[in-house]
Amino acid sequence: PFFNLIAPSNLADRSRDKVRFLANWDPIDSLSIQVAIDESIDDYGQRPGSGLGLRKGSARNYSLDATYIFSERLQATAWFSRNETHVDQASRNAITDNGIREIWGSNLHNIGTSVGMEVTAKPTDKLETGANFMFSDYTDKFNQKVTLEPQVNIVPNISTQYSSLRLFARYDIRKNLGVRLDYILDHFKTNEWTWTGWRYTDGTTLTQNNNQMVNFAFLSVLYSWQ
């Protein structure tokens, strides 16, 4: 059997129609709001005589950002985004011992939602502080089914969450010399199953911790000269 491993799906030729909307609104001097919307439709075409391969796809991206300036020394930013990607494809397995080549289709969906907020402050002329938090939730839906037989093979969805908290403080000892302290806390959680028991051709296996927490702190010295 022949398998096209040279040109993966993300490199497939396609015809894309795309429309974008951007807007910026300043209802008051201290508040700024931005909106962005993208919509695209992909057509992959088909090889004559074959209904296999990528057939059509679409993508939608929405984002909303807002910045509020409380004063010259304090400001905050909040944002929201959502991404939806869809691909419809058909393929077939290798010929089995009984001479049957199973044909299957999938209606892939990737949905991501993210929110975040950042606050920066300058309490004194020499001290600057800030905090940044973000949370993202991703879902992969396969919607796979076998078209040769009436039964439907359900492939479990994949759900992933990622959150990050970042804090910093910078103090200027003098005009060209300062110190900065950063702290990062990341949390990653997933039910990813596609790598479970994966074995490479050389026998190497891959495992991952599906619930990870990482703390990181560092102190840096900043020096500038002209």
Tab-separated table of C-alpha atoms in Angstrom:
chain	number	residue	atom	x	y	z
A	1	PRO	CA	0.000	0.000	0.000
A	2	PHE	CA	1.012	3.597	-0.605
A	3	PHE	CA	1.021	6.193	2.163
A	4	ASN	CA	1.769	9.848	1.511
A	5	LEU	CA	4.273	10.608	4.260
A	6	ILE	CA	6.111	13.279	2.265
A	7	ALA	CA	3.313	15.883	2.147
A	8	PRO	CA	1.480	15.949	5.508
A	9	SER	CA	-1.938	17.556	5.789
A	10	ASN	CA	-0.642	20.868	7.119
A	11	LEU	CA	1.344	21.312	3.871
A	12	ALA	CA	-1.516	20.377	1.542
A	13	ASP	CA	-2.361	22.773	-1.297
A	14	ARG	CA	-5.541	24.724	-0.715
A	15	SER	CA	-7.617	27.628	-1.947
A	16	ARG	CA	-8.474	30.033	0.894
A	17	ASP	CA	-11.050	32.799	1.130
A	18	LYS	CA	-10.584	35.054	4.156
A	19	VAL	CA	-12.291	38.102	5.625
A	20	ARG	CA	-11.090	40.202	8.576
A	21	PHE	CA	-12.744	42.853	10.716
A	22	LEU	CA	-10.790	45.195	13.010
A	23	ALA	CA	-12.149	47.929	15.272
A	24	ASN	CA	-10.658	50.284	17.841
A	25	TRP	CA	-12.885	52.254	20.228
A	26	ASP	CA	-11.905	54.839	22.846
A	27	PRO	CA	-15.119	55.572	24.769
A	28	ILE	CA	-13.196	57.712	27.267
A	29	ASP	CA	-9.628	59.005	27.404
A	30	SER	CA	-8.524	56.341	29.886
A	31	LEU	CA	-10.154	53.320	28.193
A	32	SER	CA	-9.235	51.688	24.875
A	33	ILE	CA	-11.009	48.649	23.376
A	34	GLN	CA	-9.928	46.600	20.353
A	35	VAL	CA	-11.923	43.924	18.520
A	36	ALA	CA	-10.620	41.532	15.844
A	37	ILE	CA	-12.556	38.874	13.916
A	38	ASP	CA	-11.126	36.527	11.268
A	39	GLU	CA	-13.127	34.089	9.149
A	40	SER	CA	-11.578	31.788	6.542
A	41	ILE	CA	-12.754	28.903	4.355
A	42	ASP	CA	-10.380	26.366	2.756
A	43	ASP	CA	-11.022	24.241	-0.329
A	44	TYR	CA	-8.480	21.453	-0.876
A	45	GLY	CA	-9.978	20.123	-4.081
A	46	GLN	CA	-9.876	16.421	-4.930
A	47	ARG	CA	-7.847	14.134	-7.127
A	48	PRO	CA	-9.999	12.928	-10.065
A	49	GLY	CA	-11.602	9.590	-9.248
A	50	SER	CA	-10.727	9.770	-5.560
A	51	GLY	CA	-12.768	11.074	-2.632
A	52	LEU	CA	-9.898	10.623	-0.189
A	53	GLY	CA	-7.749	13.200	1.533
A	54	LEU	CA	-8.517	16.638	2.889
A	55	ARG	CA	-11.729	18.029	1.469
A	56	LYS	CA	-12.645	21.294	3.165
A	57	GLY	CA	-11.828	23.354	6.227
A	58	SER	CA	-12.625	26.558	8.045
A	59	ALA	CA	-11.223	28.742	10.816
A	60	ARG	CA	-12.671	31.453	13.044
A	61	ASN	CA	-10.719	33.723	15.370
A	62	TYR	CA	-12.240	36.244	17.768
A	63	SER	CA	-10.367	38.520	20.137
A	64	LEU	CA	-11.253	41.359	22.486
A	65	ASP	CA	-8.677	43.562	24.250
A	66	ALA	CA	-9.228	46.384	26.714
A	67	THR	CA	-6.707	48.722	28.353
A	68	TYR	CA	-7.541	51.062	31.213
A	69	ILE	CA	-5.156	53.744	32.434
A	70	PHE	CA	-5.890	54.580	36.058
A	71	SER	CA	-3.012	57.034	36.243
A	72	GLU	CA	0.487	57.587	34.904
A	73	ARG	CA	1.693	55.052	37.477
A	74	LEU	CA	-1.005	52.368	37.158
A	75	GLN	CA	-2.630	50.647	34.172
A	76	ALA	CA	-4.371	47.334	33.463
A	77	THR	CA	-5.036	45.242	30.355
A	78	ALA	CA	-7.515	42.394	29.906
A	79	TRP	CA	-8.076	40.203	26.856
A	80	PHE	CA	-10.185	37.338	25.558
A	81	SER	CA	-9.720	35.169	22.472
A	82	ARG	CA	-11.403	32.163	20.905
A	83	ASN	CA	-10.126	30.061	18.015
A	84	GLU	CA	-12.120	27.428	16.122
A	85	THR	CA	-10.514	25.294	13.404
A	86	HIS	CA	-12.313	22.609	11.388
A	87	VAL	CA	-11.001	20.121	8.827
A	88	ASP	CA	-12.979	17.433	7.011
A	89	GLN	CA	-11.000	14.534	5.590
A	90	ALA	CA	-11.301	10.919	4.411
A	91	SER	CA	-8.666	8.192	4.293
A	92	ARG	CA	-8.231	4.431	4.205
A	93	ASN	CA	-6.235	1.821	6.041
A	94	ALA	CA	-3.883	-0.774	4.635
A	95	ILE	CA	-5.392	-3.871	2.984
A	96	THR	CA	-6.210	-6.510	5.607
A	97	ASP	CA	-5.606	-10.250	5.319
A	98	ASN	CA	-9.094	-10.750	3.892
A	99	GLY	CA	-8.461	-8.208	1.161
A	100	ILE	CA	-10.586	-5.423	2.643
A	101	ARG	CA	-9.337	-1.854	2.782
A	102	GLU	CA	-11.290	0.022	5.429
A	103	ILE	CA	-12.333	3.567	4.516
A	104	TRP	CA	-12.856	6.082	7.290
A	105	GLY	CA	-13.646	9.759	7.650
A	106	SER	CA	-13.097	12.351	10.342
A	107	ASN	CA	-14.484	15.786	11.062
A	108	LEU	CA	-11.707	17.385	13.090
A	109	HIS	CA	-12.347	20.326	15.393
A	110	ASN	CA	-9.853	22.263	17.479
A	111	ILE	CA	-11.400	24.794	19.858
A	112	GLY	CA	-9.327	27.094	22.044
A	113	THR	CA	-10.475	29.730	24.517
A	114	SER	CA	-8.063	32.018	26.368
A	115	VAL	CA	-8.401	34.865	28.846
A	116	GLY	CA	-5.749	37.022	30.460
A	117	MET	CA	-5.055	40.101	32.527
A	118	GLU	CA	-1.984	42.212	33.169
A	119	VAL	CA	-1.441	44.996	35.716
A	120	THR	CA	1.636	47.221	35.867
A	121	ALA	CA	2.363	49.808	38.532
A	122	LYS	CA	5.130	52.265	39.367
A	123	PRO	CA	4.743	53.103	43.067
A	124	THR	CA	7.869	55.247	43.088
A	125	ASP	CA	10.258	56.662	40.512
A	126	LYS	CA	12.677	53.799	41.180
A	127	LEU	CA	10.271	50.864	41.708
A	128	GLU	CA	8.149	49.163	39.042
A	129	THR	CA	5.961	46.084	39.620
A	130	GLY	CA	3.640	43.969	37.524
A	131	ALA	CA	1.464	40.863	37.441
A	132	ASN	CA	0.262	38.811	34.480
A	133	PHE	CA	-2.231	35.939	34.520
A	134	MET	CA	-3.569	33.847	31.635
A	135	PHE	CA	-5.696	30.732	31.274
A	136	SER	CA	-6.265	28.656	28.126
A	137	ASP	CA	-8.582	25.731	27.472
A	138	TYR	CA	-8.202	23.579	24.335
A	139	THR	CA	-10.389	20.776	23.025
A	140	ASP	CA	-9.644	18.462	20.092
A	141	LYS	CA	-12.608	16.580	18.630
A	142	PHE	CA	-11.979	13.842	16.047
A	143	ASN	CA	-15.559	12.801	15.141
A	144	GLN	CA	-14.157	9.733	13.404
A	145	LYS	CA	-16.329	7.144	11.707
A	146	VAL	CA	-15.872	4.103	9.496
A	147	THR	CA	-17.690	4.448	6.170
A	148	LEU	CA	-17.251	0.855	4.958
A	149	GLU	CA	-19.483	-0.553	7.690
A	150	PRO	CA	-22.431	0.997	9.529
A	151	GLN	CA	-20.789	1.127	12.959
A	152	VAL	CA	-19.183	4.295	14.262
A	153	ASN	CA	-15.754	4.219	15.895
A	154	ILE	CA	-15.663	6.908	18.583
A	155	VAL	CA	-12.242	8.391	19.283
A	156	PRO	CA	-12.062	10.181	22.666
A	157	ASN	CA	-11.713	13.951	22.688
A	158	ILE	CA	-8.532	15.556	24.009
A	159	SER	CA	-8.843	18.312	26.582
A	160	THR	CA	-5.932	20.508	27.695
A	161	GLN	CA	-5.757	23.391	30.161
A	162	TYR	CA	-2.848	25.738	30.696
A	163	SER	CA	-2.577	28.567	33.210
A	164	SER	CA	0.314	30.890	33.997
A	165	LEU	CA	0.957	33.498	36.678
A	166	ARG	CA	3.914	35.873	36.317
A	167	LEU	CA	5.044	38.478	38.836
A	168	PHE	CA	7.938	40.906	38.624
A	169	ALA	CA	9.485	43.796	40.510
A	170	ARG	CA	12.242	46.074	39.251
A	171	TYR	CA	14.217	48.548	41.325
A	172	ASP	CA	16.558	51.132	39.806
A	173	ILE	CA	19.547	51.620	42.073
A	174	ARG	CA	20.736	54.429	39.863
A	175	LYS	CA	20.074	55.630	36.339
A	176	ASN	CA	22.055	52.886	34.567
A	177	LEU	CA	21.887	50.109	37.196
A	178	GLY	CA	18.913	48.106	38.433
A	179	VAL	CA	17.811	44.726	39.770
A	180	ARG	CA	14.766	42.693	38.771
A	181	LEU	CA	13.037	39.779	40.498
A	182	ASP	CA	10.709	37.497	38.488
A	183	TYR	CA	8.466	34.649	39.597
A	184	ILE	CA	6.573	32.291	37.250
A	185	LEU	CA	4.011	29.639	38.154
A	186	ASP	CA	2.769	27.404	35.311
A	187	HIS	CA	0.132	24.664	35.484
A	188	PHE	CA	-0.452	22.212	32.620
A	189	LYS	CA	-3.168	19.544	32.623
A	190	THR	CA	-4.280	17.241	29.801
A	191	ASN	CA	-5.902	13.880	29.057
A	192	GLU	CA	-3.771	13.515	25.892
A	193	TRP	CA	-3.889	9.838	24.911
A	194	THR	CA	-2.248	9.742	21.479
A	195	TRP	CA	1.264	9.388	22.948
A	196	THR	CA	0.292	6.669	25.441
A	197	GLY	CA	2.488	3.640	24.792
A	198	TRP	CA	4.075	5.291	21.754
A	199	ARG	CA	7.202	3.469	20.621
A	200	TYR	CA	9.716	4.704	18.046
A	201	THR	CA	11.381	2.372	15.545
A	202	ASP	CA	14.500	2.168	17.736
A	203	GLY	CA	12.438	0.987	20.716
A	204	THR	CA	12.358	4.353	22.506
A	205	THR	CA	9.087	4.992	24.338
A	206	LEU	CA	7.546	8.309	25.290
A	207	THR	CA	5.676	9.186	28.460
A	208	GLN	CA	4.478	12.473	29.925
A	209	ASN	CA	3.073	13.729	33.184
A	210	ASN	CA	-0.511	14.751	32.422
A	211	ASN	CA	-0.674	17.130	35.377
A	212	GLN	CA	2.376	19.364	35.736
A	213	MET	CA	3.150	22.288	38.022
A	214	VAL	CA	6.282	24.389	37.497
A	215	ASN	CA	7.686	27.147	39.726
A	216	PHE	CA	10.494	29.384	38.557
A	217	ALA	CA	12.144	32.394	40.214
A	218	PHE	CA	15.192	34.352	39.122
A	219	LEU	CA	17.029	37.512	40.020
A	220	SER	CA	18.764	39.587	37.368
A	221	VAL	CA	20.983	42.659	37.347
A	222	LEU	CA	20.400	45.262	34.626
A	223	TYR	CA	23.216	47.530	33.570
A	224	SER	CA	23.239	49.958	30.652
A	225	TRP	CA	25.875	52.234	29.229
A	226	GLN	CA	26.149	54.698	26.397
